[in-house]
Structure formats: C-alpha cells, structure tokens
mmCIF file of C-alpha atoms in Angstrom:
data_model
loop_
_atom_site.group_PDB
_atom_site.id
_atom_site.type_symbol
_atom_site.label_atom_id
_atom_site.label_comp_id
_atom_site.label_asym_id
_atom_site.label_seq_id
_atom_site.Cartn_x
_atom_site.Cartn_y
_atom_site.Cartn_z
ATOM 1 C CA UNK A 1 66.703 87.286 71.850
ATOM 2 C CA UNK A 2 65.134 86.959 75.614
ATOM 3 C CA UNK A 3 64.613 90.889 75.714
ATOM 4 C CA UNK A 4 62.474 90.561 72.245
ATOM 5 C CA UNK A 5 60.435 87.480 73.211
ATOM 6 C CA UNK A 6 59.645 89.603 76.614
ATOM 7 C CA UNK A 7 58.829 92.242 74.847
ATOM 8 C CA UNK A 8 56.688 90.182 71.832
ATOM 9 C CA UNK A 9 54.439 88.942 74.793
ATOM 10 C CA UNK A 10 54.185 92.092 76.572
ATOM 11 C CA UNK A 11 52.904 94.033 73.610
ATOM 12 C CA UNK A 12 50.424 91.187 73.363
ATOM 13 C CA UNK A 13 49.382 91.249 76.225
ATOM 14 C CA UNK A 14 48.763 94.425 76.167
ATOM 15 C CA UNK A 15 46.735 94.637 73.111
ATOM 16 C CA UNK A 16 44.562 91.922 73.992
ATOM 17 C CA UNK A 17 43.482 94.221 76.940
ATOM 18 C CA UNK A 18 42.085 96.750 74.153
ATOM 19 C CA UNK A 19 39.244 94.395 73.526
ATOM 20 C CA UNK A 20 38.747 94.476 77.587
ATOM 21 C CA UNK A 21 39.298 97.907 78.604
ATOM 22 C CA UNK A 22 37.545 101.603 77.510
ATOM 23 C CA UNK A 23 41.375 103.769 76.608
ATOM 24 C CA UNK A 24 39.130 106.726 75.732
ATOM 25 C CA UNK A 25 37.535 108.164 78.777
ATOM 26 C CA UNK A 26 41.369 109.880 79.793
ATOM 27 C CA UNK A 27 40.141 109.819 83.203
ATOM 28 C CA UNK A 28 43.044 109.433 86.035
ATOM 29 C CA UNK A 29 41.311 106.535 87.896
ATOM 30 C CA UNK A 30 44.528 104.868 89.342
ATOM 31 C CA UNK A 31 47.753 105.440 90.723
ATOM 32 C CA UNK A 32 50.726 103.094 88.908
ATOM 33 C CA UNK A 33 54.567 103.083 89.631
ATOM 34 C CA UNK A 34 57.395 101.625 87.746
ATOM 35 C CA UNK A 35 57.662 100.252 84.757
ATOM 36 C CA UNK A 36 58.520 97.079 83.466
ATOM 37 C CA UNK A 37 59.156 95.088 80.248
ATOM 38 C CA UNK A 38 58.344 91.631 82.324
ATOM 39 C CA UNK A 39 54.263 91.313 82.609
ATOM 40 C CA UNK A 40 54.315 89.004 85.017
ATOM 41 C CA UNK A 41 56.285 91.018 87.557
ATOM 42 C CA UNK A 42 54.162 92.408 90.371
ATOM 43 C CA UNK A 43 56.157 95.143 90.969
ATOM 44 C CA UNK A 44 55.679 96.422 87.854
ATOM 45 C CA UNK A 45 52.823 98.732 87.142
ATOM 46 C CA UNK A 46 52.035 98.455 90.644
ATOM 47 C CA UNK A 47 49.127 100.364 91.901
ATOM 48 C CA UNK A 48 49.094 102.468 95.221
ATOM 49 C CA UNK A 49 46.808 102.873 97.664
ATOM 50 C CA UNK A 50 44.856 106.406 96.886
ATOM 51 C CA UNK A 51 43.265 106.471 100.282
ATOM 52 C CA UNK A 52 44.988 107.144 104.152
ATOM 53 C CA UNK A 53 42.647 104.194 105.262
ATOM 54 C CA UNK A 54 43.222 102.063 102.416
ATOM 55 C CA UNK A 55 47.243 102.914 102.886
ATOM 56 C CA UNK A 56 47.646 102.023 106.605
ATOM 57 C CA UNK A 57 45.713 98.847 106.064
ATOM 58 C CA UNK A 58 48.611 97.896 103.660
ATOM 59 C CA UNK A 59 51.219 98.711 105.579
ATOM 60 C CA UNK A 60 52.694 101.885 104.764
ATOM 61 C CA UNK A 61 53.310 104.134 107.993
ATOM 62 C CA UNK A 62 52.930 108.275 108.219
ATOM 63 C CA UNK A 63 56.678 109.487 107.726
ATOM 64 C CA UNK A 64 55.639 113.137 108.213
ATOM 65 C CA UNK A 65 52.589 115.568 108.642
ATOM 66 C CA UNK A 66 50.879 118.765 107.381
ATOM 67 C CA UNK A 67 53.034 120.599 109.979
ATOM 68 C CA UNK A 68 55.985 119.671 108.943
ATOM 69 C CA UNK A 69 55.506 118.857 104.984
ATOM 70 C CA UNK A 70 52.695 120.013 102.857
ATOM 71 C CA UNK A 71 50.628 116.899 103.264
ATOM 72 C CA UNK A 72 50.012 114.010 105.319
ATOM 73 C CA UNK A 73 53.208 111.659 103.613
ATOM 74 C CA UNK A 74 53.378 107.851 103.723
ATOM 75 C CA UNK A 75 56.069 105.784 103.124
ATOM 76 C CA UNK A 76 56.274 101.969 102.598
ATOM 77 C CA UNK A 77 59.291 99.816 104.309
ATOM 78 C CA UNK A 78 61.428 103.635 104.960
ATOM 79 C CA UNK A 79 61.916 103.031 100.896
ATOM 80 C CA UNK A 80 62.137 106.981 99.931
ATOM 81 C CA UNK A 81 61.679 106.116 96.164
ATOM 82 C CA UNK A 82 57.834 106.702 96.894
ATOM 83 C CA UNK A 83 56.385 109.050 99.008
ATOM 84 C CA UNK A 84 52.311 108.786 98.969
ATOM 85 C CA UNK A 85 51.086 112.553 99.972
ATOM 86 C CA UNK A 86 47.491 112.664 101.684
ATOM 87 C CA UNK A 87 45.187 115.787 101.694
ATOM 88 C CA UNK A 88 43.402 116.360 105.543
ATOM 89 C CA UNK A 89 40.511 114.291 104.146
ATOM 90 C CA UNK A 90 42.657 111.410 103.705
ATOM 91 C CA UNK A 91 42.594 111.233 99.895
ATOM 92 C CA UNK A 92 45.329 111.016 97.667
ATOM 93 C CA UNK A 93 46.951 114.516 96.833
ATOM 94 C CA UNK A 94 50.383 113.689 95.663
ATOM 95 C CA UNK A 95 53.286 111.789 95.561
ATOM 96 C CA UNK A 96 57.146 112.723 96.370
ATOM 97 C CA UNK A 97 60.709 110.915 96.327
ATOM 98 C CA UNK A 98 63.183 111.882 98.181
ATOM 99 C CA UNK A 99 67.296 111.199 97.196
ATOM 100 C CA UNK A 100 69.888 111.564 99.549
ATOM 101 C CA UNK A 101 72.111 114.799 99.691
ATOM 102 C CA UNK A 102 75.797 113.920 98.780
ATOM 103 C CA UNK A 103 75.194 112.283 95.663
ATOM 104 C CA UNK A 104 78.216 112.194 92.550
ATOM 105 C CA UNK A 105 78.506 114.762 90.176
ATOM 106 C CA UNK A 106 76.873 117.130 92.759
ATOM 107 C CA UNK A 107 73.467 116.159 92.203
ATOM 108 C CA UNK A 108 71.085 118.022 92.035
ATOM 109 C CA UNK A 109 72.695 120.850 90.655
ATOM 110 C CA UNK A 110 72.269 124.208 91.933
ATOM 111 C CA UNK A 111 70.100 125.249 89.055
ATOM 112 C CA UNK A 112 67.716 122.534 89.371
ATOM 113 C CA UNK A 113 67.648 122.603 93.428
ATOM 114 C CA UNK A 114 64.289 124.921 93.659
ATOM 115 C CA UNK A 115 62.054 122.060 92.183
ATOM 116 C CA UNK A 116 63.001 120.375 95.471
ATOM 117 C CA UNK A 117 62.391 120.768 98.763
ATOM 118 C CA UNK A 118 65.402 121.083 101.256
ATOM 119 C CA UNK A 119 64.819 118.475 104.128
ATOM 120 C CA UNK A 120 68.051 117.634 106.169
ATOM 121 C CA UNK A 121 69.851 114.905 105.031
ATOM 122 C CA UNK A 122 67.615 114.931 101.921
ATOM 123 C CA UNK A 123 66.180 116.469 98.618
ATOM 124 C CA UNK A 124 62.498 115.958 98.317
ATOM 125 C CA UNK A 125 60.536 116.486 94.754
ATOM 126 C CA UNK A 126 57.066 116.421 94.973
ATOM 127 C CA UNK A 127 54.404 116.584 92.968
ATOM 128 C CA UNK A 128 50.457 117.363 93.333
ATOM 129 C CA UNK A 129 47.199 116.470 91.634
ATOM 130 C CA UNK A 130 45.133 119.267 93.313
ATOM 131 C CA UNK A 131 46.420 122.604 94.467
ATOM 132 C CA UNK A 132 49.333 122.538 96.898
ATOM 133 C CA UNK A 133 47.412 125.020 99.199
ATOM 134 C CA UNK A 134 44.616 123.240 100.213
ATOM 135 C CA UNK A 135 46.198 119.958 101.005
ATOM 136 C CA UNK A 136 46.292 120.947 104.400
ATOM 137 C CA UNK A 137 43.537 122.841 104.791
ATOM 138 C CA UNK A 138 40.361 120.782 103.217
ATOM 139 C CA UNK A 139 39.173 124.048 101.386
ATOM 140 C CA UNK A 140 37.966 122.286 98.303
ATOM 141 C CA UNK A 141 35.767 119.058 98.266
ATOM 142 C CA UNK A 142 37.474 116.452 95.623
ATOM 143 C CA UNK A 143 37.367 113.233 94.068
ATOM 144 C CA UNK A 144 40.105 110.767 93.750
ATOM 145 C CA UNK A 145 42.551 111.040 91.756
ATOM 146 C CA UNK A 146 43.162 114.701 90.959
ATOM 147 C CA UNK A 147 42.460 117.475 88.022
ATOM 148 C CA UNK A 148 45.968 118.878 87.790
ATOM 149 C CA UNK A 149 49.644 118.367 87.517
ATOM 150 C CA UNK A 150 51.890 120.824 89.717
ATOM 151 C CA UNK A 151 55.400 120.188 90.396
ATOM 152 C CA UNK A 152 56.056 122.427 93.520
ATOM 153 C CA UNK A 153 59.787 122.950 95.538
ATOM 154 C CA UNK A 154 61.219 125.325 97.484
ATOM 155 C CA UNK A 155 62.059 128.500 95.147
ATOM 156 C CA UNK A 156 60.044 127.016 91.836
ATOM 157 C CA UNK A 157 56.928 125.701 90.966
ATOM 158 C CA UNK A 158 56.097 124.000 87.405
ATOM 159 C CA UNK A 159 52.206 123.487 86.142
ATOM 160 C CA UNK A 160 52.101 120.752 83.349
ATOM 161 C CA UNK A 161 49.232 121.611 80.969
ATOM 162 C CA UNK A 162 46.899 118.750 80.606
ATOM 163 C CA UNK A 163 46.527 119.075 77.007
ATOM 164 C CA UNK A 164 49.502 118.251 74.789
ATOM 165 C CA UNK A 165 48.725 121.300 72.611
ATOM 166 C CA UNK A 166 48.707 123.719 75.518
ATOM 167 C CA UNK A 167 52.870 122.680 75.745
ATOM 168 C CA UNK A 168 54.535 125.984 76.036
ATOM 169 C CA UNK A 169 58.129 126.322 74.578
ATOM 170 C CA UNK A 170 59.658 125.466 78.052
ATOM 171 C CA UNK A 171 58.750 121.931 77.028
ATOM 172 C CA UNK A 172 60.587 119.572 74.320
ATOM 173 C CA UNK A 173 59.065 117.101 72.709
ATOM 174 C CA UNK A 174 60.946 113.738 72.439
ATOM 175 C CA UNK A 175 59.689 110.375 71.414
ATOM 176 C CA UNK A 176 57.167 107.499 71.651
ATOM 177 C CA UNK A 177 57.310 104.523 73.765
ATOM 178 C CA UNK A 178 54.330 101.712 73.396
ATOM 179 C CA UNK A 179 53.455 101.187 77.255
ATOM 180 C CA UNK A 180 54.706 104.635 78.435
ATOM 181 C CA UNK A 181 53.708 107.361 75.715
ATOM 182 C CA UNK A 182 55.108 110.689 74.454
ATOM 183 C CA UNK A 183 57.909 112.045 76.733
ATOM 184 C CA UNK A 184 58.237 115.603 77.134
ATOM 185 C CA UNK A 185 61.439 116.792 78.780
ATOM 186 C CA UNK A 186 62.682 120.526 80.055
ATOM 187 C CA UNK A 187 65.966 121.976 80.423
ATOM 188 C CA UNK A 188 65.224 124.448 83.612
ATOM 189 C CA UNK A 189 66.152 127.447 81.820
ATOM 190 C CA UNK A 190 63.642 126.391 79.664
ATOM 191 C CA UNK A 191 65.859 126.221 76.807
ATOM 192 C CA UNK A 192 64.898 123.473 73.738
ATOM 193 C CA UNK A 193 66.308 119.660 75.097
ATOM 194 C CA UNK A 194 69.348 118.899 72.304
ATOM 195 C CA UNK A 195 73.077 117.375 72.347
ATOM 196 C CA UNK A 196 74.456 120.824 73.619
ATOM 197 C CA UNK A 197 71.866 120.616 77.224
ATOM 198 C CA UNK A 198 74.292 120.729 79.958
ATOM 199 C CA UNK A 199 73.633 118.244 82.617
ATOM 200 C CA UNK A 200 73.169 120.837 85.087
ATOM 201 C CA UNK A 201 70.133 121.949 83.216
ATOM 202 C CA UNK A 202 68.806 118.873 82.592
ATOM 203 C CA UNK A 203 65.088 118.603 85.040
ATOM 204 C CA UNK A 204 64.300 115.612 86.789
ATOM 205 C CA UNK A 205 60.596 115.766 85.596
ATOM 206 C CA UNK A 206 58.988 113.781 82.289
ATOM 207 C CA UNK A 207 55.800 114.244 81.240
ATOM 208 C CA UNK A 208 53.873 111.552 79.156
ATOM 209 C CA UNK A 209 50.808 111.957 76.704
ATOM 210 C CA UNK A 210 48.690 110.163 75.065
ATOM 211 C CA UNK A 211 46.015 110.450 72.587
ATOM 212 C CA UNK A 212 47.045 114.247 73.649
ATOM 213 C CA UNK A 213 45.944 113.792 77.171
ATOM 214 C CA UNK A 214 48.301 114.196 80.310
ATOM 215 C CA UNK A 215 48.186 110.583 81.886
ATOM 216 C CA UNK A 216 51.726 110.413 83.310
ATOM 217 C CA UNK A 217 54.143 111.549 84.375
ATOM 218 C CA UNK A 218 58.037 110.772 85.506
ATOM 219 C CA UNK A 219 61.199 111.350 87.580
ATOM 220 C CA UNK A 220 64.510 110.610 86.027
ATOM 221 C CA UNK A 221 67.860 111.526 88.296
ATOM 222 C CA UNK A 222 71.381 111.584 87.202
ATOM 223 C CA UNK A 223 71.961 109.165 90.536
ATOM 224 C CA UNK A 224 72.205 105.807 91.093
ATOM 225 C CA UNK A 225 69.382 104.704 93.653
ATOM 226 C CA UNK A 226 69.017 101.419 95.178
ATOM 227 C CA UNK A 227 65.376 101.119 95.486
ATOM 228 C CA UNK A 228 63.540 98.629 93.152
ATOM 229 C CA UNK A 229 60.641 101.019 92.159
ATOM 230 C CA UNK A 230 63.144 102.491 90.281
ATOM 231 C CA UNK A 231 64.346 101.830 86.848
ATOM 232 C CA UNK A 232 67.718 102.208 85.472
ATOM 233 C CA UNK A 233 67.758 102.819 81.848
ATOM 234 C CA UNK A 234 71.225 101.790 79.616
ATOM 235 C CA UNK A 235 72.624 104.890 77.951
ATOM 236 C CA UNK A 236 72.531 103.199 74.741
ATOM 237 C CA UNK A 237 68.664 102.932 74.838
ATOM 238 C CA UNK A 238 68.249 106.850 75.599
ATOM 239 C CA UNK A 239 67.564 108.019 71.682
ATOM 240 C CA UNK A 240 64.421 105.997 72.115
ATOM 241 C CA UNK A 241 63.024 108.780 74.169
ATOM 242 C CA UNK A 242 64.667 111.857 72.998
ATOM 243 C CA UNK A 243 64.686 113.701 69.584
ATOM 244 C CA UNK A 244 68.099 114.766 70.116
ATOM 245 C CA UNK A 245 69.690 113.004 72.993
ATOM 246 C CA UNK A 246 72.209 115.094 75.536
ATOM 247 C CA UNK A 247 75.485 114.217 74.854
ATOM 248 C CA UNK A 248 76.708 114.670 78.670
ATOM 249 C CA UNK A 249 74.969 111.021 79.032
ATOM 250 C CA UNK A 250 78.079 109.572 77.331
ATOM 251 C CA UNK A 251 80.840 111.713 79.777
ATOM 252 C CA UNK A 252 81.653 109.406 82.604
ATOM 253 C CA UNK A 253 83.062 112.676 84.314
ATOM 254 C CA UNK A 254 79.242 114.151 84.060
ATOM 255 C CA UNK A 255 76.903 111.081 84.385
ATOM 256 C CA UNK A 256 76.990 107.626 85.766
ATOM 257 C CA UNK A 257 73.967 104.848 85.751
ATOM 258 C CA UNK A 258 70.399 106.800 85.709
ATOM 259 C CA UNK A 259 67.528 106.373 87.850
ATOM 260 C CA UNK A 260 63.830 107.065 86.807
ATOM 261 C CA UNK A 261 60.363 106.086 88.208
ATOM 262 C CA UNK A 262 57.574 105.954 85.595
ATOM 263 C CA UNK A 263 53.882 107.278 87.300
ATOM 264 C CA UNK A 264 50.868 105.800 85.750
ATOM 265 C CA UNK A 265 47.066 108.310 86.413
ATOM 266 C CA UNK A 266 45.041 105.539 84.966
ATOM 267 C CA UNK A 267 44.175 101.824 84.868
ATOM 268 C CA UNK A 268 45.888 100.535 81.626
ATOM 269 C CA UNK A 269 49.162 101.681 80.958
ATOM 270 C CA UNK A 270 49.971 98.906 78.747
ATOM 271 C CA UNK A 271 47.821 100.388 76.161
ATOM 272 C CA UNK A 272 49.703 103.682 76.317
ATOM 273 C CA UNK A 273 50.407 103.529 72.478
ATOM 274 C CA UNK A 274 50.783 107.937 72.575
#
C-alpha cells in the first residue's frame, strides 16, 4: 500500500507540472541522475553541474585529465557511480562510471568488455554528447548540453540514433515506464533481447524515448554497487521494462542484485510519459 500511495502522488505531481512546463521543444537542457519513486528525495532526479566552473564551485574535484582520459573528468566525494566528463572549454561533454574489476559472475564479460575502457583496478563506460575527438582538442564551438549520443570504449563504439525510428535491428524495443520512457535494450551481438539472451550478451547501455525523441539514456550492471546514485531494481519488477524478459535474471548462479543509473537530457523527467 505505501509503494502505491508514493507512487499516486508522484504521478501527480508530475502531471501538475504539464500545466507548468513546455514537454515539446525535445531540447537536452539539463543533466539528471537517478531515479526515484519518492518526490521529495533530493537525490532523486538530481541535476549536475554542466559547467567545469559551475562543478568546482560545488565541490566535485578533477579525478583525471585529457592526457590521461579523453576529457577533463570530475568526480564528487571519490563516488565512481558518476563521472562528469569536461571538453577543453570547460563545458559538459560526457559522463562515465566506473565499477571495480573483480566483480561476481565475472563481470563484465569478455564480450561486453570493448564498450569499456580498461583503467587499472577499474572498468570505465563512458558516454559522449559531442564527438569523442574533439573533447580534447576544442575543434568545434558548442552549446551546452550536446547533439549526439556515442557510447565509446576501448575496442567498440555504439552511436544511438536520436530518432526512435532511425533504431536499427541491433536495438530491441521493450516497454514503457511513466517518469522514465521507452527502454531500448541490445544484446552485443546485436541479436533481438528475449528469454534465450545469455547474460554474457546482455549490454550495460538503455536507451529511453519519448514522444520518439532520444532524451535519456541508462546504465544497468549485473553487479551490486554501493553507491546511492544507483538504483537496484527487484527481479520481479523486470517485465515492466522488457517485452520478453532474460531468463538468466532468475539463475542465482548467473545474476545477483542489479545496479542501474537512470540519465535525464532535459528539465522534466517526471513528464516522461514515452
């Protein structure tokens, strides 16, 4: 009964803020992490600093620079969940997480290792709203927040079409969540999402669309990570978001409790009805 009163106020909530805010423009004018069924948790929905100036004044310190990552890469109170990456002009480019090597079940897999990037003691996935090659180098003048969606690693790079109906087959459609949108999964062999997927197939990326527009976007690791940006989804909630939900989620010899961080492009996520 608590979770449906929660969620009774949240919706709303959030559809009283139709009335306030303009859903239509589909421009990314914010940077959002985490969600949250509680609307009166700051944590959730949280917006980021976009800015290097804006970012130090708020007490996140540089973890790393362009010549050693691609990017100038923040990080708030050493919490690894988010990594804020910075072009040479000191506007947002990106934004990372980084998981500790050594995990259970061998995560990440070896198939799904070249979507990260290989840094010691951890695995890095990051992903970019402008191209990856001139974060360091300034070449193109920009606004805040980005045009683009590029998931770039090591060995593999992925570029998310902004338009729903530009979804190659690589893609699988699942379902719609008021407040998040339309997820979009991928197995990495790009191989239709179903109850045969293996689990080391399954990609830690999520896309999210709404009104057909690309306006988020997630992570979601087969890990348990302590970090409270995260959010840990029960198993038993999972056909909410998928079609046809992998069976491996209910072998305890293949899967334990899930991590995933929601990332929010624009303003009002609450009113992300898909």
């Amino acid at each position: 009964m608590k979770f449906e009163i929660i969620l009774l106020v949240a919706l709303n909530i959030a559809l009283g803020q139709c009335f306030l805010f303009n859903k239509a423009n589909g421009k990314w004018n914010d940077l959002k992490v985490t969600w949250g069924i509680n609307p009166f948790n700051s944590k959730n929905f949280q917006s980021l600093p976009r800015t290097e100036a804006e970012a130090v004044s708020l007490g996140w310190t540089k973890e790393k620079n362009c010549s050693q990552v691609n990017g100038n890469r923040y990080i708030f109170n050493n919490d690894n969940a988010v990594l804020l990456i910075f072009d040479v002009r000191g506007i947002i480019a990106g934004i990372a997480t980084s998981i500790p090597k050594g995990l259970p079940f061998n995560y990440p897999s070896n198939k799904i290792q070249p979507l990260f990037n290989d840094e010691g003691e951890f695995y890095t996935l990051s992903a970019y709203f402008i191209e990856p090659s001139s974060v360091c180098s300034g070449q193109v003048a920009r606004q805040l927040t980005g045009d683009r969606l590029i998931i770039k690693g090591n060995q593999k790079e992925l570029r998310v079409p902004m338009e729903q109906q530009n979804l190659s087959g690589f893609w699988t459609q699942g379902k719609c969540f008021y407040t998040m949108g339309l997820h979009v999964w991928a197995d990495i062999e790009g191989n239709q999402i179903d109850e045969n997927t293996p689990e080391e197939n399954f990609s830690p990326i999520f896309l999210l669309y709404n009104s057909g527009k690309l306006n988020g976007f997630g992570f979601a690791f087969n890990a348990d990570l302590p970090s409270k940006r995260f959010e840990h989804p029960d198993k038993n909630v999972l056909n909410m978001f998928f079609r046809r939900t992998p069976l491996f989620y209910k072998d305890a010899n293949k899967t334990g409790k899930l991590s995933t961080l929601h990332i929010y492009l624009d303003k009002t996520p609450r009113l992300n009805f898909c």
